[in-house]
Amino acid sequence: MRNILITGGAGFIGSHLSERLLKEGNKVFIIDNFNDYYDPNIKRNNVEEVKKTCLENNISSENYIVFEGDIRDNNFLKEVFTNKIDSIMHLAAMAGVRPSIEDPTLYYDVNITGTVNILERCRENNVKQFVYASSSSVYGNNEKVPFAEVDRVDNPISPYAATKKSGELLCHTYHHLFDMNIACLRFFTVYGPRQRPDLAINKFTRLILEDKEIPFYGDGTTSRDYTYVEDIVEGIVSSINYVNRDESVFEIFNIGGDKTVSLTEMVEIIEDVLGKKAKINRLPMQPGDVNRTCADISYSKKMLGYNPKTTFKEGIKKFIAWKLK
């Protein structure tokens, strides 16, 4: 049994990861501040779903510990770190490109100061295994496709992207100075059950079901590399195992879906699965939005054995089945 701390553990990805790690026999601690970026009850329901999974799988409630607090609060973090922790998955962050343009100070405070605080607690408590949730947004409007980990990422186009790039740099600094084993994971548009309500797939599905217009930015040719949440979790678990070694490691991995889908295609697939047409409100492109994302996952395949299995349409079917429950 390993003791694994997940920051942001009550969220979309964190709750799925908790279930997976618990089923594998680990003890899971989570940190979450249950803020009001979206309805906090959604995260509280996620926690209840994880507890339900524990009951259904005869997992002791003592193996799933929830700490409610903020990663900017060092006194809170010091209390959490009185527990023995072997590995950390650092998911906690202010998310979203467009809101980061409206309030960059908050994003820098949470995503950069919060990350320094977690890394410092690791240093103080000799926690050597660390996985950091970065983002495909660090690539900006990269002209080279697909995006590879060796590409330059010096031109972010949103404060959110800049904070994620800053987090990667901080991780390398702590690896270099304090011999921490670290993997930075660049996630490419994650979707699936429990997806945040502000994200396009969830929002579009809800609005179509309610016979309301969906906001359709641009001409529909913008594209994303969508990654189903179970594939993301597989990549995270492989990364946690990867940093659990005696040799010194620092790596950056793309964790993507291996296929791009245009905005037009995305809407058409949702329409097809729902059996209902969308009412479209066409709007101009938004500041900070990238034109496309496309992951080169060859390095992740080689080093982690990462191999996403869920096609976009299969994932949408699973998401909508959950949404309609």
CSV table of N, CA and C in Angstrom, one decimal, residues 117-254:
chain,number,residue,atom,x,y,z
A,117,ASN,N,4.1,26.2,-2.7
A,117,ASN,CA,3.8,25.7,-1.3
A,117,ASN,C,3.8,24.2,-1.3
A,118,ILE,N,3.2,23.5,-2.2
A,118,ILE,CA,3.2,22.1,-2.2
A,118,ILE,C,4.6,21.5,-2.4
A,119,LEU,N,5.4,22.1,-3.3
A,119,LEU,CA,6.8,21.7,-3.5
A,119,LEU,C,7.6,21.9,-2.2
A,120,GLU,N,7.4,23.0,-1.5
A,120,GLU,CA,8.1,23.3,-0.3
A,120,GLU,C,7.8,22.2,0.8
A,121,ARG,N,6.5,21.9,0.9
A,121,ARG,CA,6.1,20.9,1.9
A,121,ARG,C,6.7,19.5,1.5
A,122,CYS,N,6.9,19.2,0.2
A,122,CYS,CA,7.5,18.0,-0.2
A,122,CYS,C,9.0,18.1,0.2
A,123,ARG,N,9.7,19.2,0.0
A,123,ARG,CA,11.1,19.3,0.4
A,123,ARG,C,11.2,19.1,1.9
A,124,GLU,N,10.4,19.8,2.7
A,124,GLU,CA,10.5,19.7,4.1
A,124,GLU,C,10.3,18.3,4.6
A,125,ASN,N,9.4,17.5,4.0
A,125,ASN,CA,9.0,16.2,4.5
A,125,ASN,C,9.7,15.1,3.6
A,126,ASN,N,10.6,15.4,2.8
A,126,ASN,CA,11.4,14.4,2.0
A,126,ASN,C,10.5,13.5,1.2
A,127,VAL,N,9.5,14.2,0.6
A,127,VAL,CA,8.6,13.5,-0.4
A,127,VAL,C,9.3,13.6,-1.7
A,128,LYS,N,9.7,12.5,-2.3
A,128,LYS,CA,10.5,12.6,-3.5
A,128,LYS,C,9.8,12.3,-4.8
A,129,GLN,N,8.5,11.9,-4.8
A,129,GLN,CA,7.7,11.5,-6.0
A,129,GLN,C,6.6,12.4,-6.2
A,130,PHE,N,6.7,13.1,-7.3
A,130,PHE,CA,5.8,14.2,-7.6
A,130,PHE,C,5.3,14.2,-9.1
A,131,VAL,N,4.0,14.3,-9.3
A,131,VAL,CA,3.5,14.4,-10.6
A,131,VAL,C,2.6,15.7,-10.7
A,132,TYR,N,2.9,16.5,-11.7
A,132,TYR,CA,2.3,17.8,-11.9
A,132,TYR,C,1.4,17.8,-13.1
A,133,ALA,N,0.2,18.3,-12.9
A,133,ALA,CA,-0.8,18.5,-14.0
A,133,ALA,C,-0.5,19.8,-14.7
A,134,SER,N,0.1,19.7,-15.9
A,134,SER,CA,0.2,20.8,-16.8
A,134,SER,C,-0.9,20.8,-17.8
A,135,SER,N,-0.7,21.4,-18.9
A,135,SER,CA,-1.8,21.6,-19.9
A,135,SER,C,-1.3,21.7,-21.3
A,136,SER,N,-2.0,21.3,-22.2
A,136,SER,CA,-1.7,21.5,-23.6
A,136,SER,C,-1.7,23.0,-24.0
A,137,SER,N,-2.3,23.8,-23.2
A,137,SER,CA,-2.4,25.2,-23.4
A,137,SER,C,-1.0,25.9,-23.5
A,138,VAL,N,0.0,25.2,-22.9
A,138,VAL,CA,1.4,25.8,-22.9
A,138,VAL,C,2.0,25.9,-24.3
A,139,TYR,N,1.4,25.1,-25.2
A,139,TYR,CA,1.9,25.1,-26.6
A,139,TYR,C,1.5,26.4,-27.4
A,140,GLY,N,0.5,27.1,-26.8
A,140,GLY,CA,0.0,28.3,-27.5
A,140,GLY,C,-0.5,27.9,-28.9
A,141,ASN,N,-0.3,28.8,-29.9
A,141,ASN,CA,-0.7,28.5,-31.3
A,141,ASN,C,0.5,28.0,-32.0
A,142,ASN,N,1.0,26.8,-31.5
A,142,ASN,CA,2.1,26.1,-32.1
A,142,ASN,C,1.8,25.8,-33.6
A,143,GLU,N,2.7,26.2,-34.5
A,143,GLU,CA,2.4,25.9,-35.9
A,143,GLU,C,2.8,24.5,-36.3
A,144,LYS,N,3.7,23.8,-35.5
A,144,LYS,CA,4.1,22.5,-35.8
A,144,LYS,C,3.1,21.5,-35.2
A,145,VAL,N,2.6,20.6,-36.0
A,145,VAL,CA,1.6,19.6,-35.6
A,145,VAL,C,2.2,18.2,-36.0
A,146,PRO,N,2.1,17.2,-35.1
A,146,PRO,CA,1.5,17.3,-33.7
A,146,PRO,C,2.5,18.0,-32.7
A,147,PHE,N,2.0,18.4,-31.6
A,147,PHE,CA,2.8,19.0,-30.6
A,147,PHE,C,3.6,18.0,-29.8
A,148,ALA,N,4.9,18.2,-29.8
A,148,ALA,CA,5.8,17.3,-29.1
A,148,ALA,C,6.4,17.9,-27.9
A,149,GLU,N,6.8,17.1,-26.9
A,149,GLU,CA,7.3,17.6,-25.7
A,149,GLU,C,8.6,18.5,-25.9
A,150,VAL,N,9.3,18.2,-26.9
A,150,VAL,CA,10.6,19.0,-27.2
A,150,VAL,C,10.3,20.3,-27.9
A,151,ASP,N,9.1,20.6,-28.3
A,151,ASP,CA,8.8,21.9,-28.9
A,151,ASP,C,9.0,23.0,-28.0
A,152,ARG,N,9.3,24.2,-28.5
A,152,ARG,CA,9.4,25.4,-27.6
A,152,ARG,C,8.0,25.8,-27.2
A,153,VAL,N,7.9,26.2,-25.9
A,153,VAL,CA,6.6,26.6,-25.3
A,153,VAL,C,6.8,27.9,-24.6
A,154,ASP,N,7.4,28.9,-25.4
A,154,ASP,CA,7.8,30.2,-24.8
A,154,ASP,C,6.8,31.3,-25.2
A,155,ASN,N,5.7,30.9,-25.8
A,155,ASN,CA,4.7,31.9,-26.2
A,155,ASN,C,3.3,31.6,-25.8
A,156,PRO,N,3.0,31.5,-24.5
A,156,PRO,CA,1.6,31.3,-24.1
A,156,PRO,C,0.7,32.4,-24.5
A,157,ILE,N,-0.6,32.2,-24.7
A,157,ILE,CA,-1.5,33.2,-25.1
A,157,ILE,C,-2.6,33.5,-24.1
A,158,SER,N,-2.4,33.0,-22.9
A,158,SER,CA,-3.4,33.3,-21.8
A,158,SER,C,-2.6,33.2,-20.5
A,159,PRO,N,-3.1,33.9,-19.5
A,159,PRO,CA,-2.4,33.8,-18.1
A,159,PRO,C,-2.5,32.4,-17.6
A,160,TYR,N,-3.6,31.7,-17.9
A,160,TYR,CA,-3.7,30.3,-17.4
A,160,TYR,C,-2.5,29.5,-18.0
A,161,ALA,N,-2.3,29.6,-19.3
A,161,ALA,CA,-1.2,28.8,-19.9
A,161,ALA,C,0.2,29.2,-19.3
A,162,ALA,N,0.3,30.5,-19.1
A,162,ALA,CA,1.6,31.0,-18.5
A,162,ALA,C,1.8,30.4,-17.1
A,163,THR,N,0.7,30.3,-16.3
A,163,THR,CA,0.9,29.7,-15.0
A,163,THR,C,1.3,28.2,-15.1
A,164,LYS,N,0.8,27.5,-16.1
A,164,LYS,CA,1.1,26.1,-16.2
A,164,LYS,C,2.5,25.9,-16.7
A,165,LYS,N,3.0,26.7,-17.6
A,165,LYS,CA,4.4,26.7,-18.0
A,165,LYS,C,5.3,27.0,-16.8
A,166,SER,N,4.9,28.0,-16.0
A,166,SER,CA,5.6,28.4,-14.8
A,166,SER,C,5.7,27.2,-13.8
A,167,GLY,N,4.7,26.5,-13.7
A,167,GLY,CA,4.7,25.3,-12.8
A,167,GLY,C,5.7,24.3,-13.3
A,168,GLU,N,5.8,24.0,-14.6
A,168,GLU,CA,6.8,23.1,-15.1
A,168,GLU,C,8.2,23.5,-14.7
A,169,LEU,N,8.4,24.9,-14.9
A,169,LEU,CA,9.8,25.4,-14.5
A,169,LEU,C,10.1,25.2,-13.1
A,170,LEU,N,9.1,25.5,-12.2
A,170,LEU,CA,9.3,25.3,-10.8
A,170,LEU,C,9.6,23.8,-10.5
A,171,CYS,N,8.9,22.9,-11.1
A,171,CYS,CA,9.1,21.5,-10.9
A,171,CYS,C,10.5,21.1,-11.3
A,172,HIS,N,11.0,21.6,-12.4
A,172,HIS,CA,12.4,21.3,-12.8
A,172,HIS,C,13.4,21.9,-11.8
A,173,THR,N,13.1,23.1,-11.3
A,173,THR,CA,14.0,23.7,-10.2
A,173,THR,C,14.1,22.8,-9.0
A,174,TYR,N,12.9,22.3,-8.5
A,174,TYR,CA,13.0,21.4,-7.3
A,174,TYR,C,13.6,20.1,-7.6
A,175,HIS,N,13.4,19.6,-8.8
A,175,HIS,CA,14.1,18.3,-9.2
A,175,HIS,C,15.6,18.5,-9.1
A,176,HIS,N,16.0,19.6,-9.7
A,176,HIS,CA,17.5,19.9,-9.7
A,176,HIS,C,18.1,20.2,-8.4
A,177,LEU,N,17.4,21.0,-7.6
A,177,LEU,CA,18.0,21.3,-6.3
A,177,LEU,C,17.8,20.3,-5.2
A,178,PHE,N,16.7,19.6,-5.2
A,178,PHE,CA,16.4,18.7,-4.1
A,178,PHE,C,16.2,17.2,-4.5
A,179,ASP,N,16.6,16.9,-5.7
A,179,ASP,CA,16.6,15.5,-6.2
A,179,ASP,C,15.2,14.9,-6.1
A,180,MET,N,14.2,15.6,-6.4
A,180,MET,CA,12.8,15.1,-6.5
A,180,MET,C,12.6,14.4,-7.9
A,181,ASN,N,11.9,13.3,-7.9
A,181,ASN,CA,11.5,12.7,-9.1
A,181,ASN,C,10.2,13.3,-9.6
A,182,ILE,N,10.2,13.9,-10.7
A,182,ILE,CA,9.0,14.6,-11.1
A,182,ILE,C,8.6,14.3,-12.6
A,183,ALA,N,7.3,14.2,-12.8
A,183,ALA,CA,6.8,14.1,-14.2
A,183,ALA,C,5.7,15.2,-14.3
A,184,CYS,N,5.8,15.9,-15.4
A,184,CYS,CA,4.8,17.0,-15.7
A,184,CYS,C,4.0,16.5,-16.9
A,185,LEU,N,2.7,16.4,-16.7
A,185,LEU,CA,1.8,15.9,-17.6
A,185,LEU,C,1.0,17.0,-18.3
A,186,ARG,N,1.2,17.1,-19.6
A,186,ARG,CA,0.4,18.0,-20.4
A,186,ARG,C,-0.9,17.4,-20.9
A,187,PHE,N,-2.0,17.7,-20.2
A,187,PHE,CA,-3.3,17.1,-20.5
A,187,PHE,C,-3.9,17.8,-21.7
A,188,PHE,N,-4.5,17.0,-22.6
A,188,PHE,CA,-5.2,17.6,-23.8
A,188,PHE,C,-6.7,17.3,-23.6
A,189,THR,N,-7.5,18.4,-23.5
A,189,THR,CA,-8.9,18.5,-23.3
A,189,THR,C,-9.6,17.2,-22.8
A,190,VAL,N,-9.7,17.2,-21.5
A,190,VAL,CA,-10.3,16.0,-20.9
A,190,VAL,C,-11.8,16.1,-20.8
A,191,TYR,N,-12.5,14.9,-21.1
A,191,TYR,CA,-13.9,14.9,-21.0
A,191,TYR,C,-14.4,13.5,-20.5
A,192,GLY,N,-15.6,13.5,-20.1
A,192,GLY,CA,-16.2,12.2,-19.6
A,192,GLY,C,-17.1,12.5,-18.4
A,193,PRO,N,-17.7,11.5,-17.8
A,193,PRO,CA,-18.5,11.6,-16.6
A,193,PRO,C,-17.9,12.5,-15.5
A,194,ARG,N,-18.7,13.4,-14.9
A,194,ARG,CA,-18.3,14.3,-13.9
A,194,ARG,C,-17.5,15.5,-14.5
A,195,GLN,N,-17.5,15.7,-15.8
A,195,GLN,CA,-16.8,16.8,-16.4
A,195,GLN,C,-17.3,18.1,-15.8
A,196,ARG,N,-16.5,19.1,-15.7
A,196,ARG,CA,-16.9,20.4,-15.2
A,196,ARG,C,-18.0,21.0,-16.0
A,197,PRO,N,-19.0,21.6,-15.4
A,197,PRO,CA,-20.2,22.1,-16.1
A,197,PRO,C,-19.9,23.3,-17.1
A,198,ASP,N,-18.7,24.0,-16.9
A,198,ASP,CA,-18.4,25.1,-17.8
A,198,ASP,C,-17.7,24.6,-19.1
A,199,LEU,N,-17.3,23.4,-19.2
A,199,LEU,CA,-16.6,22.9,-20.3
A,199,LEU,C,-17.5,22.6,-21.5
A,200,ALA,N,-17.0,22.7,-22.7
A,200,ALA,CA,-17.9,22.8,-23.9
A,200,ALA,C,-18.8,21.5,-24.0
A,201,ILE,N,-18.3,20.3,-23.9
A,201,ILE,CA,-19.1,19.1,-24.1
A,201,ILE,C,-20.2,19.1,-23.1
A,202,ASN,N,-19.9,19.4,-21.9
A,202,ASN,CA,-21.0,19.3,-20.8
A,202,ASN,C,-22.0,20.5,-21.1
A,203,LYS,N,-21.5,21.7,-21.3
A,203,LYS,CA,-22.4,22.8,-21.6
A,203,LYS,C,-23.2,22.6,-22.8
A,204,PHE,N,-22.6,22.2,-23.9
A,204,PHE,CA,-23.4,22.0,-25.2
A,204,PHE,C,-24.5,20.9,-25.0
A,205,THR,N,-24.1,19.8,-24.3
A,205,THR,CA,-25.1,18.8,-24.1
A,205,THR,C,-26.3,19.3,-23.3
A,206,ARG,N,-26.0,20.0,-22.2
A,206,ARG,CA,-27.1,20.6,-21.4
A,206,ARG,C,-28.0,21.5,-22.2
A,207,LEU,N,-27.3,22.4,-22.9
A,207,LEU,CA,-28.1,23.4,-23.7
A,207,LEU,C,-29.0,22.8,-24.8
A,208,ILE,N,-28.4,21.8,-25.5
A,208,ILE,CA,-29.2,21.1,-26.5
A,208,ILE,C,-30.4,20.4,-25.8
A,209,LEU,N,-30.2,19.8,-24.7
A,209,LEU,CA,-31.3,19.1,-24.0
A,209,LEU,C,-32.4,20.1,-23.6
A,210,GLU,N,-31.9,21.3,-23.3
A,210,GLU,CA,-32.9,22.4,-22.8
A,210,GLU,C,-33.4,23.2,-23.9
A,211,ASP,N,-33.1,22.8,-25.2
A,211,ASP,CA,-33.6,23.6,-26.4
A,211,ASP,C,-33.1,25.0,-26.3
A,212,LYS,N,-31.9,25.2,-25.9
A,212,LYS,CA,-31.3,26.6,-25.8
A,212,LYS,C,-30.1,26.6,-26.8
A,213,GLU,N,-29.8,27.9,-27.2
A,213,GLU,CA,-28.7,28.1,-28.1
A,213,GLU,C,-27.3,27.7,-27.5
A,214,ILE,N,-26.5,27.1,-28.3
A,214,ILE,CA,-25.1,26.9,-27.8
A,214,ILE,C,-24.2,28.0,-28.4
A,215,PRO,N,-23.2,28.5,-27.6
A,215,PRO,CA,-22.3,29.5,-28.1
A,215,PRO,C,-21.2,28.8,-28.9
A,216,PHE,N,-21.2,29.2,-30.2
A,216,PHE,CA,-20.3,28.6,-31.2
A,216,PHE,C,-19.3,29.6,-31.7
A,217,TYR,N,-18.1,29.5,-31.1
A,217,TYR,CA,-17.1,30.5,-31.4
A,217,TYR,C,-16.2,30.2,-32.6
A,218,GLY,N,-16.2,31.1,-33.5
A,218,GLY,CA,-15.4,31.0,-34.8
A,218,GLY,C,-16.2,30.3,-35.8
A,219,ASP,N,-15.5,29.8,-36.9
A,219,ASP,CA,-16.2,29.2,-38.0
A,219,ASP,C,-16.3,27.6,-37.9
A,220,GLY,N,-16.0,27.1,-36.7
A,220,GLY,CA,-16.1,25.6,-36.5
A,220,GLY,C,-14.9,24.8,-36.9
A,221,THR,N,-13.9,25.4,-37.4
A,221,THR,CA,-12.7,24.7,-37.8
A,221,THR,C,-11.7,24.5,-36.7
A,222,THR,N,-11.8,25.3,-35.6
A,222,THR,CA,-10.9,25.1,-34.5
A,222,THR,C,-11.0,23.6,-34.0
A,223,SER,N,-9.9,23.0,-33.6
A,223,SER,CA,-10.0,21.6,-33.3
A,223,SER,C,-9.2,21.3,-32.0
A,224,ARG,N,-9.6,20.3,-31.3
A,224,ARG,CA,-9.0,19.9,-30.1
A,224,ARG,C,-8.7,18.4,-30.1
A,225,ASP,N,-7.7,18.0,-29.3
A,225,ASP,CA,-7.3,16.6,-29.1
A,225,ASP,C,-8.0,16.2,-27.8
A,226,TYR,N,-9.2,15.6,-27.9
A,226,TYR,CA,-10.0,15.3,-26.8
A,226,TYR,C,-9.5,13.9,-26.2
A,227,THR,N,-9.5,13.9,-24.8
A,227,THR,CA,-9.0,12.7,-24.1
A,227,THR,C,-10.0,12.3,-23.1
A,228,TYR,N,-10.4,11.0,-23.2
A,228,TYR,CA,-11.4,10.5,-22.3
A,228,TYR,C,-10.8,10.3,-20.9
A,229,VAL,N,-11.5,10.6,-19.9
A,229,VAL,CA,-11.0,10.7,-18.5
A,229,VAL,C,-10.3,9.3,-18.1
A,230,GLU,N,-10.9,8.2,-18.5
A,230,GLU,CA,-10.2,6.9,-18.1
A,230,GLU,C,-8.8,6.8,-18.7
A,231,ASP,N,-8.6,7.3,-19.9
A,231,ASP,CA,-7.3,7.3,-20.5
A,231,ASP,C,-6.4,8.3,-19.8
A,232,ILE,N,-6.9,9.4,-19.4
A,232,ILE,CA,-6.1,10.4,-18.6
A,232,ILE,C,-5.6,9.7,-17.3
A,233,VAL,N,-6.6,9.0,-16.6
A,233,VAL,CA,-6.2,8.4,-15.3
A,233,VAL,C,-5.2,7.3,-15.5
A,234,GLU,N,-5.3,6.6,-16.7
A,234,GLU,CA,-4.3,5.6,-17.0
A,234,GLU,C,-2.9,6.2,-17.1
A,235,GLY,N,-2.8,7.4,-17.8
A,235,GLY,CA,-1.6,8.1,-17.9
A,235,GLY,C,-1.0,8.6,-16.6
A,236,ILE,N,-1.9,9.0,-15.7
A,236,ILE,CA,-1.5,9.5,-14.4
A,236,ILE,C,-0.9,8.4,-13.6
A,237,VAL,N,-1.6,7.2,-13.5
A,237,VAL,CA,-1.2,6.1,-12.7
A,237,VAL,C,0.2,5.6,-13.2
A,238,SER,N,0.3,5.5,-14.5
A,238,SER,CA,1.6,5.1,-15.1
A,238,SER,C,2.7,6.1,-14.7
A,239,SER,N,2.4,7.4,-14.6
A,239,SER,CA,3.4,8.4,-14.2
A,239,SER,C,3.7,8.3,-12.8
A,240,ILE,N,2.7,8.1,-11.9
A,240,ILE,CA,3.0,7.9,-10.5
A,240,ILE,C,4.0,6.7,-10.3
A,241,ASN,N,3.7,5.6,-11.0
A,241,ASN,CA,4.6,4.5,-11.0
A,241,ASN,C,6.0,4.8,-11.5
A,242,TYR,N,6.0,5.6,-12.6
A,242,TYR,CA,7.3,6.0,-13.2
A,242,TYR,C,8.2,6.8,-12.3
A,243,VAL,N,7.7,7.7,-11.5
A,243,VAL,CA,8.5,8.5,-10.6
A,243,VAL,C,8.9,7.7,-9.3
A,244,ASN,N,8.3,6.5,-9.1
A,244,ASN,CA,8.6,5.7,-8.0
A,244,ASN,C,9.8,4.8,-8.3
A,245,ARG,N,11.0,5.4,-8.3
A,245,ARG,CA,12.2,4.7,-8.7
A,245,ARG,C,13.4,5.3,-8.0
A,246,ASP,N,14.5,4.6,-7.9
A,246,ASP,CA,15.7,5.0,-7.3
A,246,ASP,C,16.5,6.0,-8.1
A,247,GLU,N,16.5,5.9,-9.4
A,247,GLU,CA,17.2,6.8,-10.2
A,247,GLU,C,16.5,8.2,-10.3
A,248,SER,N,17.3,9.2,-10.6
A,248,SER,CA,16.8,10.6,-10.6
A,248,SER,C,16.1,10.8,-12.0
A,249,VAL,N,14.8,11.3,-11.9
A,249,VAL,CA,14.1,11.5,-13.2
A,249,VAL,C,13.4,12.8,-13.2
A,250,PHE,N,13.3,13.5,-14.3
A,250,PHE,CA,12.4,14.6,-14.6
A,250,PHE,C,12.0,14.5,-16.0
A,251,GLU,N,10.7,14.4,-16.2
A,251,GLU,CA,10.1,14.2,-17.6
A,251,GLU,C,8.9,15.0,-17.8
A,252,ILE,N,8.7,15.4,-19.0
A,252,ILE,CA,7.4,16.0,-19.5
A,252,ILE,C,6.7,15.0,-20.5
A,253,PHE,N,5.5,14.8,-20.2
A,253,PHE,CA,4.7,13.8,-21.1
A,253,PHE,C,3.4,14.5,-21.6
A,254,ASN,N,3.2,14.3,-22.9
A,254,ASN,CA,1.9,14.6,-23.4
A,254,ASN,C,0.9,13.5,-23.1
